[in-house]
Short mmCIF file of C-alpha atoms in Angstrom, two decimals:
data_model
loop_
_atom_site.label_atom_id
_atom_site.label_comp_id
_atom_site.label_asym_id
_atom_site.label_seq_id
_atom_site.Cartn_x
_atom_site.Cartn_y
_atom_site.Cartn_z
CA UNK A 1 0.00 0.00 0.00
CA UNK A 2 2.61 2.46 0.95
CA UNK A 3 4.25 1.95 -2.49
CA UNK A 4 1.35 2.63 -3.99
CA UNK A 5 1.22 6.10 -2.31
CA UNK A 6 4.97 6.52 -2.93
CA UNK A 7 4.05 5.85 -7.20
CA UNK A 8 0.91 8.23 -6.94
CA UNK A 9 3.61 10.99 -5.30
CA UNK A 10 5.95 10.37 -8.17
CA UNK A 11 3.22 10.75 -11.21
CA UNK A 12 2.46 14.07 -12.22
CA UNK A 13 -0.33 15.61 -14.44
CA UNK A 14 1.44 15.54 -17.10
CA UNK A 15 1.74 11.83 -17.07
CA UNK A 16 -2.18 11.57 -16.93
CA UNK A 17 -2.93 13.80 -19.90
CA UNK A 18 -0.07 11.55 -21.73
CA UNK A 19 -1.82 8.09 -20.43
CA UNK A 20 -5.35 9.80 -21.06
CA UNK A 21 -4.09 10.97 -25.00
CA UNK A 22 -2.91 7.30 -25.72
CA UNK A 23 -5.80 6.04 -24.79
CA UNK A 24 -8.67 7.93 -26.80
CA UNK A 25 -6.42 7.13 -30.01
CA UNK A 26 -6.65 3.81 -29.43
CA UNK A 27 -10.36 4.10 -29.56
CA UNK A 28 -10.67 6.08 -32.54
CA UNK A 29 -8.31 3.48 -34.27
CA UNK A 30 -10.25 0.48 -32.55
CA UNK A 31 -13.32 2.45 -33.57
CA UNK A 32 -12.06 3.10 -37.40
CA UNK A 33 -10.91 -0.37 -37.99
CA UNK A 34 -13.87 -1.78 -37.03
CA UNK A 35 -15.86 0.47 -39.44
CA UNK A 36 -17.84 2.47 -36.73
CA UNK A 37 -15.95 6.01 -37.75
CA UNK A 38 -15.44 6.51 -41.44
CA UNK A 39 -12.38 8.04 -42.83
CA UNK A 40 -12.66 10.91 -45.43
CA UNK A 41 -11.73 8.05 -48.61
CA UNK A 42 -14.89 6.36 -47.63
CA UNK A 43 -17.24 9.49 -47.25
CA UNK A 44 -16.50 9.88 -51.36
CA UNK A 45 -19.61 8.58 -53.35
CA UNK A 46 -18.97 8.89 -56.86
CA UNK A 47 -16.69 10.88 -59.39
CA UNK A 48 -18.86 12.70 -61.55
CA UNK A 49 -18.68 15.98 -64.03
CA UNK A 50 -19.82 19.08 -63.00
CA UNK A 51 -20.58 22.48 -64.50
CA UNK A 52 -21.03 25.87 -61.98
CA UNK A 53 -20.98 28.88 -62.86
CA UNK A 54 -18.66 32.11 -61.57
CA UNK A 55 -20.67 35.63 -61.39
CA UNK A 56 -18.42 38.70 -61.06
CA UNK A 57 -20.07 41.54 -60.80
CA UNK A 58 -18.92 45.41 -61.85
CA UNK A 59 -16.04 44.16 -64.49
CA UNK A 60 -14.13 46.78 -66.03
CA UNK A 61 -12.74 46.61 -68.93
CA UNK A 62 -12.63 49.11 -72.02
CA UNK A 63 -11.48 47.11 -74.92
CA UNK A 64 -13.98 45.94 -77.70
CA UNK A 65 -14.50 42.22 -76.59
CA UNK A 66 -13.98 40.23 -73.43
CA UNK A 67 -11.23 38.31 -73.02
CA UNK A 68 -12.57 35.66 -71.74
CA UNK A 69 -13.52 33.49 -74.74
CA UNK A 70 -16.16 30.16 -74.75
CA UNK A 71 -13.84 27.38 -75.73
CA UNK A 72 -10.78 28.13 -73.62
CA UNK A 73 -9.29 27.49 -70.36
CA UNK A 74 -8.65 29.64 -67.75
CA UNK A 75 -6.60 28.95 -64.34
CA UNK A 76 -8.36 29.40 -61.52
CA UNK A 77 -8.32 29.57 -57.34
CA UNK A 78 -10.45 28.86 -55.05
CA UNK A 79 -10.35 30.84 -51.82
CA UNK A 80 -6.82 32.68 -53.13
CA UNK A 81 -5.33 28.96 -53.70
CA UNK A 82 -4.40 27.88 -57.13
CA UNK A 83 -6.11 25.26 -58.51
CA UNK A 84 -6.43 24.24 -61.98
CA UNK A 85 -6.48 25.14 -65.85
CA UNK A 86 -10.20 24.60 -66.29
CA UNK A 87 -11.94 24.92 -69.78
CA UNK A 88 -15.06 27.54 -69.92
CA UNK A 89 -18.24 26.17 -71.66
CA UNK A 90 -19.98 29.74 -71.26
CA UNK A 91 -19.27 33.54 -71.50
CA UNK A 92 -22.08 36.23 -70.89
CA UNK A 93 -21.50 39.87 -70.33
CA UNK A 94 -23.85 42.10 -69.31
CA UNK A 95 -23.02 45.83 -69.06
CA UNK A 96 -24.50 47.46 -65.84
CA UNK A 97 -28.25 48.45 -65.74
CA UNK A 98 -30.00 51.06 -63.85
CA UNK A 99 -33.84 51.43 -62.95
CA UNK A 100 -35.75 54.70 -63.59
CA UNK A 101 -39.23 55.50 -63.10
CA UNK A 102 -41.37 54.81 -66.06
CA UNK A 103 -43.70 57.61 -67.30
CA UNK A 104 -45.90 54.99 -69.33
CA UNK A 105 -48.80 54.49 -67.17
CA UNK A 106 -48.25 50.86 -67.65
CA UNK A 107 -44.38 50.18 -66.37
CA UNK A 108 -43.97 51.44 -63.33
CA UNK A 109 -40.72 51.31 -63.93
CA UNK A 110 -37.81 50.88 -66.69
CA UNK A 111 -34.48 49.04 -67.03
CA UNK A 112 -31.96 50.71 -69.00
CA UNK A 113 -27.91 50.57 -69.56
CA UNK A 114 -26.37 53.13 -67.25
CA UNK A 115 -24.28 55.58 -69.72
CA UNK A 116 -22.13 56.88 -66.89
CA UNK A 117 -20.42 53.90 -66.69
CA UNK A 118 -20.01 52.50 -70.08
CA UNK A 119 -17.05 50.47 -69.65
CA UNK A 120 -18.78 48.37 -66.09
CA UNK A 121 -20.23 44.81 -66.92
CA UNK A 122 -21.29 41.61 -64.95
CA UNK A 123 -20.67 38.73 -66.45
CA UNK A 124 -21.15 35.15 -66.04
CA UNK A 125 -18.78 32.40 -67.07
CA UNK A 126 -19.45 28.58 -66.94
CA UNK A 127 -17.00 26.45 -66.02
CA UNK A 128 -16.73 22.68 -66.35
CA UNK A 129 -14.38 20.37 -63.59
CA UNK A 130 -14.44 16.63 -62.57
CA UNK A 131 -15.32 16.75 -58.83
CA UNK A 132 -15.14 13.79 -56.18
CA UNK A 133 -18.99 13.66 -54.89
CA UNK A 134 -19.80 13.72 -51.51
CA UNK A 135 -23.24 13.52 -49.10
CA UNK A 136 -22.41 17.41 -48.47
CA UNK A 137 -21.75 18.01 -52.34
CA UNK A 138 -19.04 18.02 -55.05
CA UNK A 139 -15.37 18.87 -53.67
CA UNK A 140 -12.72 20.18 -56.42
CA UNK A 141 -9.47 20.91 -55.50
CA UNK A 142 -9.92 19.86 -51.77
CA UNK A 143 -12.95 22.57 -51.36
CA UNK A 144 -16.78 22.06 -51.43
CA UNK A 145 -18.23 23.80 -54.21
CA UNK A 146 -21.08 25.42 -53.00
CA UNK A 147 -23.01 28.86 -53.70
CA UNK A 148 -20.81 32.05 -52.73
CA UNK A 149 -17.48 30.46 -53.16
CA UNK A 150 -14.67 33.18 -53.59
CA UNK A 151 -12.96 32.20 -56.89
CA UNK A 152 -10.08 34.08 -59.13
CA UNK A 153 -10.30 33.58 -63.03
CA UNK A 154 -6.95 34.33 -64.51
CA UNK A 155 -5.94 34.17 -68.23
CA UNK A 156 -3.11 35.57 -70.03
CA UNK A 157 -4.11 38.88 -70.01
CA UNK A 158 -7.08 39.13 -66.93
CA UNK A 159 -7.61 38.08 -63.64
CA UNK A 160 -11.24 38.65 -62.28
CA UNK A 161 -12.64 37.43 -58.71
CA UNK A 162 -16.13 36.32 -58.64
CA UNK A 163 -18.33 33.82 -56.74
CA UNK A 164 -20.43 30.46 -57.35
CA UNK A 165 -23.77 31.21 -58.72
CA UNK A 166 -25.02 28.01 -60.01
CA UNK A 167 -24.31 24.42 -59.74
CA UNK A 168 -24.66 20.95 -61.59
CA UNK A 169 -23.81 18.11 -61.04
CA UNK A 170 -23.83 16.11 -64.67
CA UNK A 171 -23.67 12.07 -65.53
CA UNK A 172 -22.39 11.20 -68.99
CA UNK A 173 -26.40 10.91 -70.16
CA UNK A 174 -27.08 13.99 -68.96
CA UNK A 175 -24.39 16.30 -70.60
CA UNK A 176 -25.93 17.48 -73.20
CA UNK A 177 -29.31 18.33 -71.27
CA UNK A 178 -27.42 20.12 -69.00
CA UNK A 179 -25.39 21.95 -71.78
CA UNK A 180 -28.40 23.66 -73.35
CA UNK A 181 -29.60 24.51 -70.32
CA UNK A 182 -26.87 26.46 -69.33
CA UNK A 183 -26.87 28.27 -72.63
CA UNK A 184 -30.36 29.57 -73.08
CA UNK A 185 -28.81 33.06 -73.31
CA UNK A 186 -27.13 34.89 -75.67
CA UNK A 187 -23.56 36.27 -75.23
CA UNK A 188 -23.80 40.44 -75.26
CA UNK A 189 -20.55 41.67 -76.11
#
């Protein structure tokens, strides 16, 4: 008994936070390897093609055309990390509207382009990825692509920042469906 005191005099706190440490990891590892935890490999469902689309909104430029083109690629990051070269299945530009009161009796009100600011657009551009599909969505480049997502388009002569707008997740049947769909609008330049 009294060497029982004598080791309970000797062990510190330390030792009990070490003992206590060694312990819970060999319950997660008893509790992974008997398949009651699941590691992130497992969580993946399927590898599927996706399309989303990147709103940025007050562009400048002043030239005569975009330069982002349909039918290229353009690098991009995703939350200021570089990603990938990804190719772009859509490009539409939009120059900046403004609302004024109608005097028609039947609008009450009118959209027009705002001349003060002739060289401001918003543009959308659709991008197409392979992403690992999860329960809580696709994941490319180690981030969950979901609605509001900070990413950077750059090219060889832009770089715009803009956010997720739109989302699809597309099987090899359903490409084409999903293609027309995203392109039901035409490109204003």
């Amino acid at each position: 008994m009294e060497k029982l005191k004598e080791l309970i005099k000797k062990v510190r706190i330390v030792d009990f936070i070490i003992v206590a440490f060694v312990i819970v990891a060999l319950a997660v590892g008893f509790c992974t390897y008997k398949g009651y935890r699941q590691t992130a490999d497992k969580q993946i469902e399927a590898t599927s093609k996706i399309v989303f689309k990147v709103y940025m909104r007050g562009v400048t430029f002043s030239g005569d055309s975009i330069p982002i083109k349909k039918g290229e690629k353009t690098f991009i990051s995703i939350r200021n990390v570089p990603y990938s070269d990804l190719d772009i299945v859509d490009v539409k530009a939009d120059r900046r509207k403004i609302v004024l009161p109608s005097l028609n009796s039947k609008k009450v009100v009118i959209v027009v382009e705002d001349e003060s600011q002739p060289d401001l657009y918003d543009v959308v551009v659709t991008l197409t990825d392979t992403a690992k599909i999860t329960k809580d969505g696709a994941v490319v480049g180690g981030n969950k692509v979901k609605l509001g997502l900070p990413i950077t388009l750059e090219g060889a002569d832009y770089k715009f920042t803009g956010s997720v707008s739109d989302i699809k997740v597309i099987d090899a049947v359903d490409d084409e469906v999903v293609n027309k769909e995203m392109n039901t609008t035409d490109d204003v330049q």
